[in-house]
Short mmCIF file of C-alpha atoms in Angstrom, two decimals:
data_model
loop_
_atom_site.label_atom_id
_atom_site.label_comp_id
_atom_site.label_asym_id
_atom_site.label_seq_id
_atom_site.Cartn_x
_atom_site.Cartn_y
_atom_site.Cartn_z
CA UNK A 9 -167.94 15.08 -77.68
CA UNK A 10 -167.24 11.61 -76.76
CA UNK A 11 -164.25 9.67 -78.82
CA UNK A 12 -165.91 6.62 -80.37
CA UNK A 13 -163.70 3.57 -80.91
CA UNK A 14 -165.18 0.74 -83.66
CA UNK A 15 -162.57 -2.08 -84.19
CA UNK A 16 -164.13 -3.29 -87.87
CA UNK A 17 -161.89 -6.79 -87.49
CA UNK A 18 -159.04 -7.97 -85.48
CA UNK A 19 -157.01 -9.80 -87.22
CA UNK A 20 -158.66 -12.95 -88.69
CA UNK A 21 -156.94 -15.42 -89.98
CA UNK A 22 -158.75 -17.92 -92.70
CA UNK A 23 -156.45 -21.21 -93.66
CA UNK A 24 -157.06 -23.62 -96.45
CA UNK A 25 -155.28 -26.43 -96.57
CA UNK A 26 -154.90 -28.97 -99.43
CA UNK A 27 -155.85 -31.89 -97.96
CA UNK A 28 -157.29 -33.13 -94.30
CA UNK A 29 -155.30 -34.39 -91.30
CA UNK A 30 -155.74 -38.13 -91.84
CA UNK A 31 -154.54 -37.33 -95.68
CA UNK A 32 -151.36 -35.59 -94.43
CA UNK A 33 -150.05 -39.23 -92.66
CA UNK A 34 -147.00 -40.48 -95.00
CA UNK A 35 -148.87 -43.53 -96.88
CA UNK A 36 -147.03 -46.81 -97.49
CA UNK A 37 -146.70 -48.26 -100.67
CA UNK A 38 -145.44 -52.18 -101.56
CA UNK A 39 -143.14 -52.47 -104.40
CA UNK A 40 -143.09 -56.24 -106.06
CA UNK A 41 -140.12 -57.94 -106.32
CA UNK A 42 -139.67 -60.77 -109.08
CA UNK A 43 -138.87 -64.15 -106.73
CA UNK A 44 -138.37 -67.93 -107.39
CA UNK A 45 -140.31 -70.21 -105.66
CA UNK A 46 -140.63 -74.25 -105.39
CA UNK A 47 -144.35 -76.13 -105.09
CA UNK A 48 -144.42 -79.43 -103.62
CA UNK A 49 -148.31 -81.30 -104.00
CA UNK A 50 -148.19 -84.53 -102.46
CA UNK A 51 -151.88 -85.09 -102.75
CA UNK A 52 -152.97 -85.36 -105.60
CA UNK A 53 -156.10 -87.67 -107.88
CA UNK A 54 -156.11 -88.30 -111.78
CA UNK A 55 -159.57 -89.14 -113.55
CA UNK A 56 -158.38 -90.52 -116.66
CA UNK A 57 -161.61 -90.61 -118.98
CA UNK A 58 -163.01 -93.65 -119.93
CA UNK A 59 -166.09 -96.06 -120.05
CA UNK A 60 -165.73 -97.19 -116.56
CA UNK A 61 -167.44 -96.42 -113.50
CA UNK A 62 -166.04 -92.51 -112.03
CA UNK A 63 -164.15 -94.31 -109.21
CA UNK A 64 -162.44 -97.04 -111.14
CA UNK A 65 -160.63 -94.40 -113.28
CA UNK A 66 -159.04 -92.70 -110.24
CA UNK A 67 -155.72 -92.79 -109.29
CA UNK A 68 -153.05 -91.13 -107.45
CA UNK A 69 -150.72 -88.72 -108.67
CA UNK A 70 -147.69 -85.78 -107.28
CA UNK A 71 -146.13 -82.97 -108.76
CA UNK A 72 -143.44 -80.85 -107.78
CA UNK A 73 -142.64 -77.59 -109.77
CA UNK A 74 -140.18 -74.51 -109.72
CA UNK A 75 -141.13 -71.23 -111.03
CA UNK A 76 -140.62 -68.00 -111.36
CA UNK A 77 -142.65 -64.77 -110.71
CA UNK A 78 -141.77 -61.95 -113.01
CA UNK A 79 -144.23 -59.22 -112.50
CA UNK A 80 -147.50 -59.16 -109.69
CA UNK A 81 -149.15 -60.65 -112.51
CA UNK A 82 -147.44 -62.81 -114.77
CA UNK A 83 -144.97 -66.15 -113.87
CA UNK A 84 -143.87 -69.53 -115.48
CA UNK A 85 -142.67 -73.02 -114.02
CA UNK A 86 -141.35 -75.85 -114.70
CA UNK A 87 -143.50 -78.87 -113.39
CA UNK A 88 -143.09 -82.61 -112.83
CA UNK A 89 -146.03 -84.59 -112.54
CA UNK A 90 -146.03 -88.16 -112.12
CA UNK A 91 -147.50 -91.81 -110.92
CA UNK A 92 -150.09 -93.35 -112.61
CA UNK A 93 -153.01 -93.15 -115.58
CA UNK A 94 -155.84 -96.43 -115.37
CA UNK A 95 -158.20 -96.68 -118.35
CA UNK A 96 -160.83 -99.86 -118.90
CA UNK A 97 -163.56 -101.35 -121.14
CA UNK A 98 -167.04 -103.07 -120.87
CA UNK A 99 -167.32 -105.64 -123.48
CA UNK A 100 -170.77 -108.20 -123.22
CA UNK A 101 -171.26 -107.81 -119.22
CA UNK A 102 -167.53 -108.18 -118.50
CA UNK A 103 -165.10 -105.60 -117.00
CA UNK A 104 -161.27 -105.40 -117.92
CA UNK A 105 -159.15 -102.66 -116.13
CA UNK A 106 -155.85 -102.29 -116.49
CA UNK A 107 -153.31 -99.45 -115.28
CA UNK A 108 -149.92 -97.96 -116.50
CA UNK A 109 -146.95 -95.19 -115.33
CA UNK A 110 -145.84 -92.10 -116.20
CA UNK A 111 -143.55 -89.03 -115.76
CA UNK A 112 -145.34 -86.02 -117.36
CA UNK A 113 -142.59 -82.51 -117.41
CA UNK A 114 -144.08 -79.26 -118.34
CA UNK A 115 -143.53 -75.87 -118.70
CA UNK A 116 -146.85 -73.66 -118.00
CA UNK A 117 -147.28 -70.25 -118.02
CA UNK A 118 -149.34 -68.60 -114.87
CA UNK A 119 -151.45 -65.23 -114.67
CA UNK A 120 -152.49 -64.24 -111.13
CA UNK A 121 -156.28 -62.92 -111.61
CA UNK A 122 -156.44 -61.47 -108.02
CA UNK A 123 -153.58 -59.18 -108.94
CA UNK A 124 -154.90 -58.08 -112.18
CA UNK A 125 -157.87 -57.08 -111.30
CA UNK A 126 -157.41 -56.06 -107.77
CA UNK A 127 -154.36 -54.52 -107.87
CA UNK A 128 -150.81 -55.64 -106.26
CA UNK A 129 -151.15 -56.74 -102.20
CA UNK A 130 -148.94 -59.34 -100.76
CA UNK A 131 -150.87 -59.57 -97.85
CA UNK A 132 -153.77 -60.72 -99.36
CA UNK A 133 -155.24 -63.98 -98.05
CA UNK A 134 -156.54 -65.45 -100.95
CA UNK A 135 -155.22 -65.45 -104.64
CA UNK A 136 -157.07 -66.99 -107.78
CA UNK A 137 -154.59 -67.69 -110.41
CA UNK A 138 -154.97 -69.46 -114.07
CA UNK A 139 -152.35 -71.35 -116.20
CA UNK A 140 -151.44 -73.16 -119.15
CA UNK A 141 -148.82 -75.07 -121.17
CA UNK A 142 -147.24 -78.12 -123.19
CA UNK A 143 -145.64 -81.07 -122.40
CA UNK A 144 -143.91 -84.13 -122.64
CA UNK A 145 -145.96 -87.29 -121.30
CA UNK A 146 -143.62 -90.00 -120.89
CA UNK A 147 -145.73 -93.36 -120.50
CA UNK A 148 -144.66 -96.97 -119.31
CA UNK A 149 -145.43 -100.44 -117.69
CA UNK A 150 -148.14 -100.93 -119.96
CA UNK A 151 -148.16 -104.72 -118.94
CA UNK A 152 -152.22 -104.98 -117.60
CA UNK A 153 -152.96 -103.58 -120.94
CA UNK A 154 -151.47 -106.46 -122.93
CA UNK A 155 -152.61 -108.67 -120.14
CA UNK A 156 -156.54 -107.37 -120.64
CA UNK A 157 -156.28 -107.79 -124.30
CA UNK A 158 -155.31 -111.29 -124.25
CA UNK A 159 -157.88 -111.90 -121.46
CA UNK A 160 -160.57 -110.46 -123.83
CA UNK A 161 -159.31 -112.33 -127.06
CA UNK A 162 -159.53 -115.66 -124.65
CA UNK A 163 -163.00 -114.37 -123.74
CA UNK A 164 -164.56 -113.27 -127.22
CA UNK A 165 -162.80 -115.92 -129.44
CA UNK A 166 -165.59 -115.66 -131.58
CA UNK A 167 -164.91 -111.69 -132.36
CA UNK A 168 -161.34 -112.03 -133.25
CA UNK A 169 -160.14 -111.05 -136.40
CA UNK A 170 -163.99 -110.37 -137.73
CA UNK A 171 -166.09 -106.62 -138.19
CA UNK A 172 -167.54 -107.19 -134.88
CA UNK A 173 -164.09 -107.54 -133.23
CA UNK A 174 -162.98 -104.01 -135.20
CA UNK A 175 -166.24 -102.29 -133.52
CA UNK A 176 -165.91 -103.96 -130.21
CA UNK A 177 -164.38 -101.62 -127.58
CA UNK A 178 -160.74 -103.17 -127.85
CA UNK A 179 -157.22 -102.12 -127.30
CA UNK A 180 -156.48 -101.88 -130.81
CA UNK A 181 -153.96 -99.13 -130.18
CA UNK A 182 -151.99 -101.37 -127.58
CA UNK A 183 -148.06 -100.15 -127.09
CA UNK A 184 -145.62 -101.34 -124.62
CA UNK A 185 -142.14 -100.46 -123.91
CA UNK A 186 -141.87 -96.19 -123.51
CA UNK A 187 -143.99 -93.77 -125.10
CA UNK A 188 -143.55 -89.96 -125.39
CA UNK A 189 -146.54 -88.02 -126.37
CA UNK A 190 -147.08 -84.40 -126.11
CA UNK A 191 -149.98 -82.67 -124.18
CA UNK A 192 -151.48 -79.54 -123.32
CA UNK A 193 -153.01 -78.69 -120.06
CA UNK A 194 -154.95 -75.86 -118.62
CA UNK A 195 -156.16 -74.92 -115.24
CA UNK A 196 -156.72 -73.05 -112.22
CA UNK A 197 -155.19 -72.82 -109.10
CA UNK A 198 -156.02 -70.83 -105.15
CA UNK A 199 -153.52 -70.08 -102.73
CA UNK A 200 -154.40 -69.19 -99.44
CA UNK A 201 -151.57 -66.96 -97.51
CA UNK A 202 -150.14 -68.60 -94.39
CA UNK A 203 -146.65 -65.94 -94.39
CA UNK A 204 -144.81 -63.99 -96.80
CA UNK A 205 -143.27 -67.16 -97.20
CA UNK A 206 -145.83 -69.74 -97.49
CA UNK A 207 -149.01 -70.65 -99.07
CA UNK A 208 -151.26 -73.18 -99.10
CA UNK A 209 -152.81 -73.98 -102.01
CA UNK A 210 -155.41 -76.12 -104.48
CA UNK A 211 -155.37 -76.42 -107.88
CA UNK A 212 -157.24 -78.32 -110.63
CA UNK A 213 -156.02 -78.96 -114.56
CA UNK A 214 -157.33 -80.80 -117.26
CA UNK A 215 -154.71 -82.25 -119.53
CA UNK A 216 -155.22 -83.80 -123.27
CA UNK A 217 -153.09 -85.73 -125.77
CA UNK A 218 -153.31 -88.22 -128.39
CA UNK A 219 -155.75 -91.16 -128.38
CA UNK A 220 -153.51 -93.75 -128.12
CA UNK A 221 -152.65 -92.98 -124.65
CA UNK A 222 -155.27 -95.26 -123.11
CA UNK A 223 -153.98 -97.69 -125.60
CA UNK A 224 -158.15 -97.92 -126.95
CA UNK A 225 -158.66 -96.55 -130.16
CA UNK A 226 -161.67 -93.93 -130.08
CA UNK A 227 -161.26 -91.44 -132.84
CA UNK A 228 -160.64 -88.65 -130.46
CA UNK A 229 -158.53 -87.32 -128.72
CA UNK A 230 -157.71 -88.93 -124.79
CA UNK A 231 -158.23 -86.56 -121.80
CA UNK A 232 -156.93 -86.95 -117.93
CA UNK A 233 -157.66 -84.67 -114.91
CA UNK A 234 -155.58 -83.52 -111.83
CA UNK A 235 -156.71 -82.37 -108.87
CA UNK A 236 -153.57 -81.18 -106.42
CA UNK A 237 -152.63 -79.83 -102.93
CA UNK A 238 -149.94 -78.83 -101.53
CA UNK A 239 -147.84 -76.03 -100.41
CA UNK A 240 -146.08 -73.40 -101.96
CA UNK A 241 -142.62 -71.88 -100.86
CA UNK A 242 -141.07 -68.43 -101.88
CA UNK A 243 -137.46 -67.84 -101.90
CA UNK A 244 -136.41 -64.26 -101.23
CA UNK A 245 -138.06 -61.47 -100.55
CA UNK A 246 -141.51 -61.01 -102.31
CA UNK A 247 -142.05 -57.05 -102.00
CA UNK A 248 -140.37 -54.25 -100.06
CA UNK A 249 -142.19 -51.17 -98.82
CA UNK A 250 -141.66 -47.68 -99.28
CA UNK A 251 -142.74 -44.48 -97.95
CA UNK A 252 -144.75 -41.83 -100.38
CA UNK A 253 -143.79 -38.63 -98.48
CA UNK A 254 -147.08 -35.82 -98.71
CA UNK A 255 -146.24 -32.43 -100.14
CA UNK A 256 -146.67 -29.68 -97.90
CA UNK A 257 -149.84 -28.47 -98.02
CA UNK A 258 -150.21 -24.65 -99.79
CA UNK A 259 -151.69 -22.61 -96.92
CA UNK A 260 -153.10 -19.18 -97.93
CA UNK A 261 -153.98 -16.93 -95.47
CA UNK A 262 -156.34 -13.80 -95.55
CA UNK A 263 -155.99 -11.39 -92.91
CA UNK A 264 -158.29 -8.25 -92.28
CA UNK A 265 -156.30 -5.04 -91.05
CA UNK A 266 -157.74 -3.75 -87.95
CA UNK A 267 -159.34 -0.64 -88.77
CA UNK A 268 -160.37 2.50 -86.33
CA UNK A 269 -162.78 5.00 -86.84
CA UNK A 270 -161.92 7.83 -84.35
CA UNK A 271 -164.42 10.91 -83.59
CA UNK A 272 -162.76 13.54 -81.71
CA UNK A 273 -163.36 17.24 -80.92
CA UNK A 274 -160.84 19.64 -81.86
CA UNK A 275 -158.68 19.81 -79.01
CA UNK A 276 -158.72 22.29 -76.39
CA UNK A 277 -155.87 24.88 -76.62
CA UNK A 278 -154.38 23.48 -73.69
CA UNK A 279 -155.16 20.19 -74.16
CA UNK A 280 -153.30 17.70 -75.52
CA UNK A 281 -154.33 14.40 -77.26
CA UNK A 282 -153.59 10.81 -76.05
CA UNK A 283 -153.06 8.20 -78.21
CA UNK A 284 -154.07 4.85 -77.47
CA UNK A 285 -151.76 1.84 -78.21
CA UNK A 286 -153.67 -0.69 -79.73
CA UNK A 287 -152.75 -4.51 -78.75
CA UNK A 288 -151.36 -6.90 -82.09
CA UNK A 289 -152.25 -10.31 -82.58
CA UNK A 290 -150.09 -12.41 -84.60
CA UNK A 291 -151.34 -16.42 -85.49
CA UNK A 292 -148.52 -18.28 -86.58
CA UNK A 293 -148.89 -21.29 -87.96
CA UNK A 294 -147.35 -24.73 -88.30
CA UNK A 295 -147.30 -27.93 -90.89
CA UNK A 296 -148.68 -31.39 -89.12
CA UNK A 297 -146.24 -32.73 -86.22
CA UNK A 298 -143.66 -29.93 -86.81
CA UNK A 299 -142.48 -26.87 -84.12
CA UNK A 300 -140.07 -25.00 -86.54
CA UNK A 301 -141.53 -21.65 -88.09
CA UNK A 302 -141.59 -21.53 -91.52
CA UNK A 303 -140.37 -19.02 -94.07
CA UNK A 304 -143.57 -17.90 -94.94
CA UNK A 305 -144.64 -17.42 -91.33
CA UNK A 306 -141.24 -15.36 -90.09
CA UNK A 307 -142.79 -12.19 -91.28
CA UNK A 308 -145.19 -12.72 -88.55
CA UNK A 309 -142.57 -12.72 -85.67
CA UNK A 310 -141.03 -9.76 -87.19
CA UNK A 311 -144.23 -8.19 -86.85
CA UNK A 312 -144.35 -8.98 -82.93
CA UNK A 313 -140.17 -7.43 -82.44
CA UNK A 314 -141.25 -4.31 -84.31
CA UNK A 315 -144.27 -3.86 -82.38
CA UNK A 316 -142.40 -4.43 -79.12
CA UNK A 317 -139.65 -2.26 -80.54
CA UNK A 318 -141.95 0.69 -81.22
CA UNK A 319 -143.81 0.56 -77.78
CA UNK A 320 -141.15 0.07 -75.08
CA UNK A 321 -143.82 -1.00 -72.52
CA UNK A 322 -145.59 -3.41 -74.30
CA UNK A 323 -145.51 -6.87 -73.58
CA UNK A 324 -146.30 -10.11 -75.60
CA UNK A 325 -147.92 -13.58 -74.53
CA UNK A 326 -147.59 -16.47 -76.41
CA UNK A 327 -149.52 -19.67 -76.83
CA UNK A 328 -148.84 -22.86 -78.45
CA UNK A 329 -151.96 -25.24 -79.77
CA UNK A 330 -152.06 -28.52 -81.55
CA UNK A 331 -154.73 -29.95 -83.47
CA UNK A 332 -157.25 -32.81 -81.76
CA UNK A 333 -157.46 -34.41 -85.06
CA UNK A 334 -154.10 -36.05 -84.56
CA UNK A 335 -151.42 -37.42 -82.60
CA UNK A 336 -152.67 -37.85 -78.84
CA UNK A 337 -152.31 -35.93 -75.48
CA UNK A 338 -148.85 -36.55 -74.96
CA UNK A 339 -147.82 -36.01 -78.53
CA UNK A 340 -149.87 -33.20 -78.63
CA UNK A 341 -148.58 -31.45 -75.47
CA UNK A 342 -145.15 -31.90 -76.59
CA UNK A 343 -145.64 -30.21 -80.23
CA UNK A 344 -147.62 -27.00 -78.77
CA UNK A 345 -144.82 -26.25 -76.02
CA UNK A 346 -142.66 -26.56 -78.47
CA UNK A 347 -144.48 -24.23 -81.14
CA UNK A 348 -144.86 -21.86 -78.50
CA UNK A 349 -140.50 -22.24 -77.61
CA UNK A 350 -139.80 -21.74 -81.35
CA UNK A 351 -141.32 -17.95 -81.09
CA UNK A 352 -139.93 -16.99 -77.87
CA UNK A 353 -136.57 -17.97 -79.02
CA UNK A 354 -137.11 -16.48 -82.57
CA UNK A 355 -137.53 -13.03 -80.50
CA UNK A 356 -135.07 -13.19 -78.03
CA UNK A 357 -132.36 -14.31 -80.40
CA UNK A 358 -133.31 -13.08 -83.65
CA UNK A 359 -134.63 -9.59 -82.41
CA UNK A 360 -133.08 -9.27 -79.34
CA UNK A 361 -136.14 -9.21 -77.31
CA UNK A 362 -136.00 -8.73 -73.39
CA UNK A 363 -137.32 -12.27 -71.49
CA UNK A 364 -138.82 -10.17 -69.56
CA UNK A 365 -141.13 -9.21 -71.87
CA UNK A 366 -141.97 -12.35 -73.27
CA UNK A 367 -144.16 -14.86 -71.40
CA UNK A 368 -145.67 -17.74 -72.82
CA UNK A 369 -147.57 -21.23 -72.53
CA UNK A 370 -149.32 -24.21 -74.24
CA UNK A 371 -152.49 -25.68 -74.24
CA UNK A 372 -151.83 -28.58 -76.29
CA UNK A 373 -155.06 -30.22 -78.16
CA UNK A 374 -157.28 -29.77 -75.29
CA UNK A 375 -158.27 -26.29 -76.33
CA UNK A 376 -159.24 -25.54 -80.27
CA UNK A 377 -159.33 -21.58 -80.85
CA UNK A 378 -160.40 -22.69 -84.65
CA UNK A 379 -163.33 -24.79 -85.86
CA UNK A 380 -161.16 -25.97 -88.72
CA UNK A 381 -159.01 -28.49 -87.17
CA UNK A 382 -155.94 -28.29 -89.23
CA UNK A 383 -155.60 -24.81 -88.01
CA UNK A 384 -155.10 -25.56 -84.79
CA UNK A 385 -151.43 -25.91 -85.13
CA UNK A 386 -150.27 -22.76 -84.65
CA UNK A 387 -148.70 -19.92 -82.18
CA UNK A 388 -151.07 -17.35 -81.24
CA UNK A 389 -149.02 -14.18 -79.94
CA UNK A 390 -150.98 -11.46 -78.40
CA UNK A 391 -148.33 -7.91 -77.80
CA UNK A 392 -149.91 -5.35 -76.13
#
């Protein structure tokens, strides 16, 4: 009767990992930091509103502001804006304009939409912000006011001091000298990234306070608009960067013993049985860009020195992979010879284990012995 030999499984090894390749990369997160920063807007154009025609109620205006960014989201600054308002009237056909200074401080309050709602990234190109605030407008040289009025009283001589001269479009709330009024503004602004340093930027208010600004009394309140450019300057750092290590992934492993089903006759008197030495196949395995064998994968090695212990002839070869996923050839090369060194040394210094009986080499990512690809890093030691 013949001996039958059916290996059932050799050794199969089954690895799930927690999470892919490209998820095991270190990821890099950017951490705000809170930062002054100055705005200078040289360009600027103020619509005061009024009866006139659109482009005889434009004039030129600056600002320059310091502020202060407290969170991705929400700053303040203190602003200067300044130069001049113009205002005008159309009484009977005729047309009186007249124009008048100003120095305008506030303090406004800023909340950067792109950050809110997109989340934190200082190297985005473009940001949309939103403000608002109070302050102080500080008006004077009022002169071509007084000068219109008298122009129109030497015009209309007729209207003075009668009902029609109270309904005529007048300056009936004419001041001279300095004049403080308080305003609120509120508006919105775009930056557009040139560095971490530097932005470029556009922004647009609308600004409102009393109706005796425009020195014209109309029973509501008076109303000016900016439109600015100019460029905006950080000082200090605006975020620093830090690295979000990955756990190490939980690999469980499942391995089938390799099983023999042996059918022998009963042994001839003189005849004694041979047994056959079966070979052992150990896979060890390794974390993503590392060569040193893990604690949970030493029992593996062990397994090789006692099998080379218990069969004196027996020889083991061992060969060192890394996945194609990652990395690149050279990489690659470099991290299987070196998972293929960490067993041979493991069993020469650890058990004691002849060099002669050890041989070994790597095939780096060129060869996959697994279809999953984060199994692929590993040792695969064959005694036998």
């Amino acid at each position: 009767m013949k001996m039958k030999k059916t290996i059932l499984s050799c050794l199969l090894a089954l690895g799930f990992l927690t999470a892919s390749a490209q998820d095991q990369q270190p990821k890099t997160e950017y951490v705000f930091e809170p930062h002054w920063y100055v705005q200078i807007q040289p360009l600027g154009v103020q619509y005061t509103l009024g009866e006139r025609d659109f482009g005889d109620l434009l004039s030129y205006n600056v600002q320059a502001a310091l502020g202060r960014q407290f969170t991705p989201v929400i700053g303040a600054r203190l602003a200067v804006n300044a130069w001049q308002s113009k205002a005008g009237s159309k009484i009977d056909g005729w047309n009186f304009d007249w124009k008048w200074k100003y120095v305008a401080p506030s303090v406004d309050v800023t909340f950067n939409l792109s950050n809110l709602f997109c989340g934190f990234n200082p190297n985005r190109l473009f940001n949309f912000s939103v403000f608002g605030g109070l302050g102080a407008n500080i008006g004077f040289s009022n002169d071509e006011a007084k000068d219109a009025r008298t122009d129109i009283m030497n015009k209309f001589p007729s209207l003075v001091n009668t009902a029609m001269w109270d309904q005529a479009d007048n300056l009936s709330y004419l001041w001279d000298g300095t004049k403080v009024r308080l305003f609120g503004q509120a508006g919105i602004a775009g930056d557009f990234r040139i560095s971490d340093a530097v932005s470029v930027g556009l922004e647009l208010s609308a600004n409102t306070l009393s109706d005796k600004y425009n020195s014209k009394k109309a029973g509501n309140w008076d109303w000016y608009f900016n439109a600015l450019a100019g460029v905006k300057i950080n000082l200090g750092p605006t975020y620093t960067t830090r690295e979000i290590p990955v756990p190490e992934p939980e690999i469980r492993y499942v391995e089938k013993i390799v099983e023999k089903i042996v059918e022998k006759p009963v042994p001839a008197p003189a005849a004694a049985a041979v047994a056959e030495v079966e070979p052992l196949r150990r896979d060890i395995f390794f974390l993503i860009n590392k060569t040193n064998i893990r604690p949970s994968e030493a029992q593996k090695v062990k397994d090789i020195a006692d099998y080379l212990n218990e069969h004196p002839t027996a020889k083991v070869m061992i060969t060192g992979y890394a996945d194609a996923g990652t990395g690149n050839n050279k990489i690659n090369d470099r991290l299987a010879a070196g998972r293929a060194d960490a067993v041979v040394k493991s069993l020469k210094k650890d058990y004691g284990i002849a060099e002669s009986r050890i041989s070994y080499d790597s095939k780096g990512s060129r060869v996959q012995p697994f279809a999953e690809n984060d199994m692929n890093r590993v040792s695969i030691c064959v005694a036998e």
